[in-house]
PDB file of C-alpha atoms in Angstrom:
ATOM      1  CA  UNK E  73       6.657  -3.456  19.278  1.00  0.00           C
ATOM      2  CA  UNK E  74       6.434  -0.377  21.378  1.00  0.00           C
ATOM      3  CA  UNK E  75       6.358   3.208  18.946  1.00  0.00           C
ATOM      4  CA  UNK E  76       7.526   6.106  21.197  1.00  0.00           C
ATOM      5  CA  UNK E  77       5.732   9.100  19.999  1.00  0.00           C
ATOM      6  CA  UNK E  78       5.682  12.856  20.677  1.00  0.00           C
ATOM      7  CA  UNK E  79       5.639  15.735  18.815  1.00  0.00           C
ATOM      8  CA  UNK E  80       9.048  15.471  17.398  1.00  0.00           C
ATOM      9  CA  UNK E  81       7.967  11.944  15.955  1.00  0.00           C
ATOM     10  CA  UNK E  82       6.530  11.506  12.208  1.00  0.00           C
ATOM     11  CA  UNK E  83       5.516   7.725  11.060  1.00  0.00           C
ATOM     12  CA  UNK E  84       5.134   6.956   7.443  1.00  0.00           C
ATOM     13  CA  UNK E  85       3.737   4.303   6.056  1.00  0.00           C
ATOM     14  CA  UNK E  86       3.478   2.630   2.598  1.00  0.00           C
ATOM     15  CA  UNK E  87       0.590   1.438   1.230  1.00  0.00           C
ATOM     16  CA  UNK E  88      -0.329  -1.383  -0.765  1.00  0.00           C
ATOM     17  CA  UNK E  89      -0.384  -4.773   1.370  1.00  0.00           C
ATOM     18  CA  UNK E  90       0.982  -3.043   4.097  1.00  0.00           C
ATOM     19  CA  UNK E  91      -2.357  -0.817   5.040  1.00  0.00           C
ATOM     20  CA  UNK E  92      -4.199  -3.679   3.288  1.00  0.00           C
ATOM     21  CA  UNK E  93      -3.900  -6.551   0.729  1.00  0.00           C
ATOM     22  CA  UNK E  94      -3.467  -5.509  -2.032  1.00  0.00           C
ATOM     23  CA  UNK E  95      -5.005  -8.654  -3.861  1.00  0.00           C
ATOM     24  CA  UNK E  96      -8.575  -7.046  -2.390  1.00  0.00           C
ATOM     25  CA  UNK E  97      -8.052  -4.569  -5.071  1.00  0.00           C
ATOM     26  CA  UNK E  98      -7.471  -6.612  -7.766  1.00  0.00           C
ATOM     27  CA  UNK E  99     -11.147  -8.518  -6.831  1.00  0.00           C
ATOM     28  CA  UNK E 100     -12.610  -5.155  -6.496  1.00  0.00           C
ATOM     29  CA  UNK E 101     -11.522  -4.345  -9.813  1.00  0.00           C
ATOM     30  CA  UNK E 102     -12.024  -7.718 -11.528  1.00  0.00           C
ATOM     31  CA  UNK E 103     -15.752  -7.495 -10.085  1.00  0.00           C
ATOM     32  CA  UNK E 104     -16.053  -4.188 -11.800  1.00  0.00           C
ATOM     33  CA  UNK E 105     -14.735  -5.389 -14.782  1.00  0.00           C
ATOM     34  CA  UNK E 106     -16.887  -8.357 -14.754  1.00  0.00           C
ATOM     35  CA  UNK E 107     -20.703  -6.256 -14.146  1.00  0.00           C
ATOM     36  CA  UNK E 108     -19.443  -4.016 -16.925  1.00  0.00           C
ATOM     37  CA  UNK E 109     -18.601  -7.009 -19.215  1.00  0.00           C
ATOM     38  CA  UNK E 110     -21.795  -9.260 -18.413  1.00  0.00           C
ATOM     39  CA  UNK E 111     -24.298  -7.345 -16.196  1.00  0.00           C
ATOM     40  CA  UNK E 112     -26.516 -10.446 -16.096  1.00  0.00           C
ATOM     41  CA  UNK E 113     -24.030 -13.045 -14.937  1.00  0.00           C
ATOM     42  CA  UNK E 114     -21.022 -11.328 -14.070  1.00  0.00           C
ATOM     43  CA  UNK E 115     -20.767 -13.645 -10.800  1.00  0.00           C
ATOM     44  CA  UNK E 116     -19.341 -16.519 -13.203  1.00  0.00           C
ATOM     45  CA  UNK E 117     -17.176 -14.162 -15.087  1.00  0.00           C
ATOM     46  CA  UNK E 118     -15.283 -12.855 -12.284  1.00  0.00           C
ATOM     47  CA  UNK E 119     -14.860 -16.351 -10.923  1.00  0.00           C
ATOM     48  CA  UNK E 120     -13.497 -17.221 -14.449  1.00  0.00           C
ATOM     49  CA  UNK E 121     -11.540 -14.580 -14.249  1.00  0.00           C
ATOM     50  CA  UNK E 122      -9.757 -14.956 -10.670  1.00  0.00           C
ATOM     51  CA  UNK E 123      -8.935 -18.443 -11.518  1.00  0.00           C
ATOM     52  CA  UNK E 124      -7.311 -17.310 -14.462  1.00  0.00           C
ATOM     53  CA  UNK E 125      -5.560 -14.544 -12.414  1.00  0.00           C
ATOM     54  CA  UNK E 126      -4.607 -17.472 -10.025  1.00  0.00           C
ATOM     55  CA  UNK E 127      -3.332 -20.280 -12.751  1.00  0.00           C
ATOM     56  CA  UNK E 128      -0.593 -17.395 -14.359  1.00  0.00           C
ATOM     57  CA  UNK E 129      -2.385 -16.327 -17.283  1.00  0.00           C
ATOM     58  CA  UNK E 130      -3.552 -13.193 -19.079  1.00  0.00           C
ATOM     59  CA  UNK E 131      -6.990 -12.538 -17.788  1.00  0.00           C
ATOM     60  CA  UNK E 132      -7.057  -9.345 -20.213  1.00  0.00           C
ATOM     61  CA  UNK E 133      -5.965 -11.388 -23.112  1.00  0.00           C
ATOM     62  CA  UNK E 134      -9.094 -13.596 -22.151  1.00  0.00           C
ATOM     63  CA  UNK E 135     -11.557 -10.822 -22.369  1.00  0.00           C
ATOM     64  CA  UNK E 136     -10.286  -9.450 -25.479  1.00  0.00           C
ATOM     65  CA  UNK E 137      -9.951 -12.345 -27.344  1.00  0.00           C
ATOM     66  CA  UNK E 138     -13.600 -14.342 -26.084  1.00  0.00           C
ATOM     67  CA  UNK E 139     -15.397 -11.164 -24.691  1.00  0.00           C
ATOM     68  CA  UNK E 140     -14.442  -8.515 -27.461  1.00  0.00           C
ATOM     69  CA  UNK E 141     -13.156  -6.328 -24.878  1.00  0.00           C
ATOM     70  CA  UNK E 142     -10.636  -3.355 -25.593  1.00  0.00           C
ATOM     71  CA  UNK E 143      -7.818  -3.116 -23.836  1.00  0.00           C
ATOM     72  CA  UNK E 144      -7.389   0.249 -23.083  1.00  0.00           C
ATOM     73  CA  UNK E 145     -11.270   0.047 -21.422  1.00  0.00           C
ATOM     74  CA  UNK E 146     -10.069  -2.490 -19.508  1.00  0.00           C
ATOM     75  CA  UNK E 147      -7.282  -0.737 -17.988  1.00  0.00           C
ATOM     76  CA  UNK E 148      -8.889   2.322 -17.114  1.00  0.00           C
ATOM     77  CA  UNK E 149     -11.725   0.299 -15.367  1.00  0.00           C
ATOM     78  CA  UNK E 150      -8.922  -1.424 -13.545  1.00  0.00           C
ATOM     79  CA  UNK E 151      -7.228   1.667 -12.854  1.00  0.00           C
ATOM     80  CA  UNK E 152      -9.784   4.169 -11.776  1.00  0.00           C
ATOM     81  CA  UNK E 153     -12.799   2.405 -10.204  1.00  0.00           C
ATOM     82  CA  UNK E 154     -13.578   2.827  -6.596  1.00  0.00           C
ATOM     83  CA  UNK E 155     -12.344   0.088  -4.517  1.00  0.00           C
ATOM     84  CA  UNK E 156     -14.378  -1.783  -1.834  1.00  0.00           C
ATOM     85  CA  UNK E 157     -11.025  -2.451  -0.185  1.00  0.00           C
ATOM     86  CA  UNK E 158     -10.861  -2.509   3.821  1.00  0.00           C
ATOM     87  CA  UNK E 159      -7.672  -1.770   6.056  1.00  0.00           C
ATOM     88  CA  UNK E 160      -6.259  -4.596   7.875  1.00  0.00           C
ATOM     89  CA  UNK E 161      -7.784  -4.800  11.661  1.00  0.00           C
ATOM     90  CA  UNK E 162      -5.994  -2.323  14.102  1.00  0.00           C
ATOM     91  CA  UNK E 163      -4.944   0.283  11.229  1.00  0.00           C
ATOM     92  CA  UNK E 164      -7.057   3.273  12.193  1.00  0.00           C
ATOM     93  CA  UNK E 165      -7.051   2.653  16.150  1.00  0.00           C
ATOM     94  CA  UNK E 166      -3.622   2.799  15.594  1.00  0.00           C
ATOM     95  CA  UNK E 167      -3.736   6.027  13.660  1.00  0.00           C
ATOM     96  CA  UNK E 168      -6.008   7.471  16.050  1.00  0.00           C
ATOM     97  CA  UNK E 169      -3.271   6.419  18.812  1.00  0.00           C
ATOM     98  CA  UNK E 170      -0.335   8.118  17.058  1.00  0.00           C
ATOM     99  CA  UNK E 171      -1.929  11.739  16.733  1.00  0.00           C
ATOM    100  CA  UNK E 172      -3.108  11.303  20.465  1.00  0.00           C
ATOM    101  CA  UNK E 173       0.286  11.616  21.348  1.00  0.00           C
ATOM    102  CA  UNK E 174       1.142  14.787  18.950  1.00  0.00           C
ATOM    103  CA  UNK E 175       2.620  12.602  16.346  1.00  0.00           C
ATOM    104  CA  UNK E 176       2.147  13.334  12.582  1.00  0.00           C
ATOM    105  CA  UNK E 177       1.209  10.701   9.956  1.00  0.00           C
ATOM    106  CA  UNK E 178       2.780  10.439   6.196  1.00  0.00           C
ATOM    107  CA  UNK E 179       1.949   7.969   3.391  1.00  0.00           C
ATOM    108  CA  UNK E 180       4.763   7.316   0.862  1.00  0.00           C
ATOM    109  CA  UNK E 181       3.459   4.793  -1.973  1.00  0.00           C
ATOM    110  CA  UNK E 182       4.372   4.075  -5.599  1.00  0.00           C
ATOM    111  CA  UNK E 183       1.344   4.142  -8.189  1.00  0.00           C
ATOM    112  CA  UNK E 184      -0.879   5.928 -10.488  1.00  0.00           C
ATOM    113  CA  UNK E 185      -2.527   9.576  -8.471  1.00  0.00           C
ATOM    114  CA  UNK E 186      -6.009   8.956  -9.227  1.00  0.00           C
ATOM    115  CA  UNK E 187      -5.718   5.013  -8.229  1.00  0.00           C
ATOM    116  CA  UNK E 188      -3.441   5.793  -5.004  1.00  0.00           C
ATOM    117  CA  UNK E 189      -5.901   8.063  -3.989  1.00  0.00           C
ATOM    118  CA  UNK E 190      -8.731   6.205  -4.184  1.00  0.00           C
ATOM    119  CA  UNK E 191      -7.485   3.620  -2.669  1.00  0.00           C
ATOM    120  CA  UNK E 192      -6.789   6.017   0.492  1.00  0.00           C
ATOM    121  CA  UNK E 193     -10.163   7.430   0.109  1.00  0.00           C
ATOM    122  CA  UNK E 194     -11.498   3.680  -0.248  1.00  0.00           C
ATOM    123  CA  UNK E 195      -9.986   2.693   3.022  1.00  0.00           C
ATOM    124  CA  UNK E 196     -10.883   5.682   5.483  1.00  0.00           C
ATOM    125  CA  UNK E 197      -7.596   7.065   5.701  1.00  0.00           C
ATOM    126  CA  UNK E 198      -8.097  10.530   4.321  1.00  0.00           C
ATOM    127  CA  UNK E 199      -8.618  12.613   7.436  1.00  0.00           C
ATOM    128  CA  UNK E 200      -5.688  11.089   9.987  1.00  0.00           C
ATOM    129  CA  UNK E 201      -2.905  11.498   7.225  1.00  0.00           C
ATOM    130  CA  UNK E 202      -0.776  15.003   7.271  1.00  0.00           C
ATOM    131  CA  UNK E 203       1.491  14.429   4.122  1.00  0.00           C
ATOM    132  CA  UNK E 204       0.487  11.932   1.564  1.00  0.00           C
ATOM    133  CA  UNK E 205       3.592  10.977  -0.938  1.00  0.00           C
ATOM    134  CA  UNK E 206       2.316   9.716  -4.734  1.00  0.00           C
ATOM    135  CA  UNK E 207       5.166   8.802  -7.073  1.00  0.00           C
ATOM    136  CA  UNK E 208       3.650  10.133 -10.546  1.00  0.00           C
ATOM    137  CA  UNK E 209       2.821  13.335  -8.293  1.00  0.00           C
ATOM    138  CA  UNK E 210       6.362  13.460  -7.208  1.00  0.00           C
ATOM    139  CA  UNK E 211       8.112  11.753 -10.316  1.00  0.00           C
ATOM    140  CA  UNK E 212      10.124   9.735  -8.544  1.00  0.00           C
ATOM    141  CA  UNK E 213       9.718   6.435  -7.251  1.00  0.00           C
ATOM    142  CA  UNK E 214      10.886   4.295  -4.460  1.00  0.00           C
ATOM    143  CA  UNK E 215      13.816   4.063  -3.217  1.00  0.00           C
ATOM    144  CA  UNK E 216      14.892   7.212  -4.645  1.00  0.00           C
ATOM    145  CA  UNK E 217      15.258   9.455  -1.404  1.00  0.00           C
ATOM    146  CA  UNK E 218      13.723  12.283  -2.860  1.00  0.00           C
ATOM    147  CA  UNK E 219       9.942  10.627  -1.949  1.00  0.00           C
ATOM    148  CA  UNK E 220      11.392  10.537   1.769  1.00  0.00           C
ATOM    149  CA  UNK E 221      12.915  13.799   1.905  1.00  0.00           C
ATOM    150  CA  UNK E 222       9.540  15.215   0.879  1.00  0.00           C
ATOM    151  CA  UNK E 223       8.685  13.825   4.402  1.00  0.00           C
ATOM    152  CA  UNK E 224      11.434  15.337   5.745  1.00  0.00           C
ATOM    153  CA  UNK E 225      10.680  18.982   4.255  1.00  0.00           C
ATOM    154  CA  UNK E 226       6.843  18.545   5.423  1.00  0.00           C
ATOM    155  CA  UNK E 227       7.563  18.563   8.915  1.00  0.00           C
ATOM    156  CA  UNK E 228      10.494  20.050  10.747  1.00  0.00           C
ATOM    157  CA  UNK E 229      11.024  16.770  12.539  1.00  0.00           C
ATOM    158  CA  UNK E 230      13.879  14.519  13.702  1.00  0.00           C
ATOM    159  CA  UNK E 231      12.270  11.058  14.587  1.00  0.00           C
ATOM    160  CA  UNK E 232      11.049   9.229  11.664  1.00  0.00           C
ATOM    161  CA  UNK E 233       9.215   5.204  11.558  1.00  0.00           C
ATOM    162  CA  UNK E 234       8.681   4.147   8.171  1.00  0.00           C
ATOM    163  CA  UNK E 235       6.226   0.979   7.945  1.00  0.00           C
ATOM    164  CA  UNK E 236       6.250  -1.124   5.022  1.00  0.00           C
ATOM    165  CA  UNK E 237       6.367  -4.652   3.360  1.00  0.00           C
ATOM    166  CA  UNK E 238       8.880  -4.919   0.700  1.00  0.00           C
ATOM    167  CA  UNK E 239      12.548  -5.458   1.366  1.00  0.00           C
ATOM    168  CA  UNK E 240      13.961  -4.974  -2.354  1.00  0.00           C
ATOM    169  CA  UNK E 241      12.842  -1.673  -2.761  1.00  0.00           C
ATOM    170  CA  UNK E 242      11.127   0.311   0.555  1.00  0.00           C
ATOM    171  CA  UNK E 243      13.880   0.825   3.278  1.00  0.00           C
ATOM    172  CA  UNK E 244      16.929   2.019   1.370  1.00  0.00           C
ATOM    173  CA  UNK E 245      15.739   5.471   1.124  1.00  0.00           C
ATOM    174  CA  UNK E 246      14.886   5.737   4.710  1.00  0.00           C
ATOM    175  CA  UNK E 247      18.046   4.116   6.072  1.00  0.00           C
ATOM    176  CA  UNK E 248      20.193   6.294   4.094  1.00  0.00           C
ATOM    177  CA  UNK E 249      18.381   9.055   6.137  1.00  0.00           C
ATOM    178  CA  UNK E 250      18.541   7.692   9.315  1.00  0.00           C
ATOM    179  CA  UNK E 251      15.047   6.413   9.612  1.00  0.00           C
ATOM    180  CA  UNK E 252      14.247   3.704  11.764  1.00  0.00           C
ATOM    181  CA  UNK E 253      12.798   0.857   9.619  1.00  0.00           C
ATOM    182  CA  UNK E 254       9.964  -1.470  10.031  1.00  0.00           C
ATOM    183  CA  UNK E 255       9.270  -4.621   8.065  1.00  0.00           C
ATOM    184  CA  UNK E 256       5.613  -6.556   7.574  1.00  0.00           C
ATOM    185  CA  UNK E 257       5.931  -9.681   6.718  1.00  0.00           C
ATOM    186  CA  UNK E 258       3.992 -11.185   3.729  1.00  0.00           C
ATOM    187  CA  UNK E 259       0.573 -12.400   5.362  1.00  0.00           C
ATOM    188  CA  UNK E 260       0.934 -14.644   2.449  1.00  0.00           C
ATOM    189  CA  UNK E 261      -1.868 -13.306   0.178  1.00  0.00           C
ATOM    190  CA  UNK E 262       0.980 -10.364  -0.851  1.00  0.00           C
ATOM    191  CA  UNK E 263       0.304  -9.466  -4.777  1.00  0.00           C
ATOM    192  CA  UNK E 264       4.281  -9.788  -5.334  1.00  0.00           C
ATOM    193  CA  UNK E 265       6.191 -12.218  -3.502  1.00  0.00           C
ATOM    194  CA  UNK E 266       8.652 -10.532  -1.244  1.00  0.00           C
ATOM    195  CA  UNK E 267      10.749 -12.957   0.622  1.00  0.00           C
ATOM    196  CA  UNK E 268      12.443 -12.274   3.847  1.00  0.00           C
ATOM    197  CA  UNK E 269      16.115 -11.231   2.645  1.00  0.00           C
ATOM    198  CA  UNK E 270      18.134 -12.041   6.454  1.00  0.00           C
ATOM    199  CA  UNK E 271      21.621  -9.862   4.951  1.00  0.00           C
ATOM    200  CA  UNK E 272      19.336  -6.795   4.026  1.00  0.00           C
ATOM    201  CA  UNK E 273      17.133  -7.100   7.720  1.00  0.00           C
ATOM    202  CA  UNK E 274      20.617  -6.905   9.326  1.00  0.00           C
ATOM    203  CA  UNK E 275      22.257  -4.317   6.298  1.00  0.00           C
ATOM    204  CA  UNK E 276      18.868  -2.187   7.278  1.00  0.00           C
ATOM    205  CA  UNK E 277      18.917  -2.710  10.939  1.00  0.00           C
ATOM    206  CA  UNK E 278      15.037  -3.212  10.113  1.00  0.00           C
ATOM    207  CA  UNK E 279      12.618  -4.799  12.795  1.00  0.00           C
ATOM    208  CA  UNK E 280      10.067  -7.464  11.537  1.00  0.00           C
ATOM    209  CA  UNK E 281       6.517  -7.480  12.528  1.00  0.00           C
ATOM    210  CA  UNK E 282       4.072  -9.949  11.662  1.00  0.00           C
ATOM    211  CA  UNK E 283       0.324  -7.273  11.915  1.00  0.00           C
ATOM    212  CA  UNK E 284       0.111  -4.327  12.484  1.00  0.00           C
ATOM    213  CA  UNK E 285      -1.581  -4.871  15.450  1.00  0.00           C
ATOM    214  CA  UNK E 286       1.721  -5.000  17.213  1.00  0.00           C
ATOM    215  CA  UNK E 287       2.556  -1.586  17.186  1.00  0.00           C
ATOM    216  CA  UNK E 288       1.710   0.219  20.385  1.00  0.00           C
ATOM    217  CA  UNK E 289       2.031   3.645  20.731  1.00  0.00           C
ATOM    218  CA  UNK E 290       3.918   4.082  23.851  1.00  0.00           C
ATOM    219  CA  UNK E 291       4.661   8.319  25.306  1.00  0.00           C
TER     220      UNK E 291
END
């Protein structure tokens, strides 16, 4: 898909298993949890505990009840470590691409500051973006219109992509704006499952894209 872009264009994107997979975190955090749990063999406690993850149960219920972990310690480990997360192939080319041609870049994402942000430091992404939107920094979350219009206010711009993967909640904001929509679909390792809704691809005039390698920035 062909992304005309100039200086009166501004493309957003989400974040979570649409920059990257958002399972990767949940490893990255399970292995940090594991090496503070059992330093000495944490390699068999993180497997333990991804196959829990995997099978439906509560892998923090396991380490509280047969490691004599805390709960709250658990969460902020999960919460606040520093990812070893990786954007999916063709992500920053793509960035470096769209302020080539005088475009501006945005992040709109739903999350925790401190984790959203290191996730974007985590991945590289720090010095293309020009607006970053967090929803406990803003205090809304999507699809309220008011973590778009931020956007909006940011740059005194009319065009406006916004990339992202989930159909129940990302594109109503930006259609009721006028944005022009664009929908990843699930890679299959997505954290939620998102199926493909076909009346809301229509309702949302949205165009699907299978990687994100098949945006090309076009002049």
């Amino acid at each position: 898909m062909d992304l005309k872009i100039d200086q009166n264009t501004v493309v957003v994107f989400d974040l979570d298993d649409t920059l990257y997979n958002e399972i990767e975190y949940l490893k990255s955090a399970y292995q940090h949890i594991a090496k503070k749990v059992d330093p000495h063999s944490w390699q068999s406690l993180h497997a333990i505990m991804f196959s829990l993850y995997r099978s439906g149960s509560n892998v923090f219920d396991y380490l509280i009840n047969e490691r004599s972990c805390i709960k709250e310690d658990l969460l902020d480990h999960y919460r606040y470590h520093s990812p070893a997360i990786e954007p999916f192939p063709g992500v920053l080319d793509l960035f470096v691409d769209i302020k080539k041609n005088g475009g501006k870049l945005a992040l709109v994402t739903d999350g925790r500051s401190v984790t959203q942000r290191n996730k974007i430091k985590a991945l590289g992404l720090e010095p293309y973006l020009d607006h970053i939107v967090i929803s406990e920094e803003i205090g809304t979350e999507k699809p309220h219109t008011n973590n778009f219009l931020s956007v909006e206010k940011a740059f005194n711009r009319t065009c406006h992509y916004y990339i992202a993967d989930n159909i129940r909640k990302d594109f109503d904001g930006p259609h009721e704006l006028g944005w022009q929509g664009i929908l990843l679909a699930d890679n299959g390792l997505n954290i939620h499952q998102n199926p493909l809704l076909n009346y809301k691809i229509e309702k949302l005039n949205l165009t699907v894209i299978l990687s994100i390698q098949e945006l090309r920035v076009v002049s």
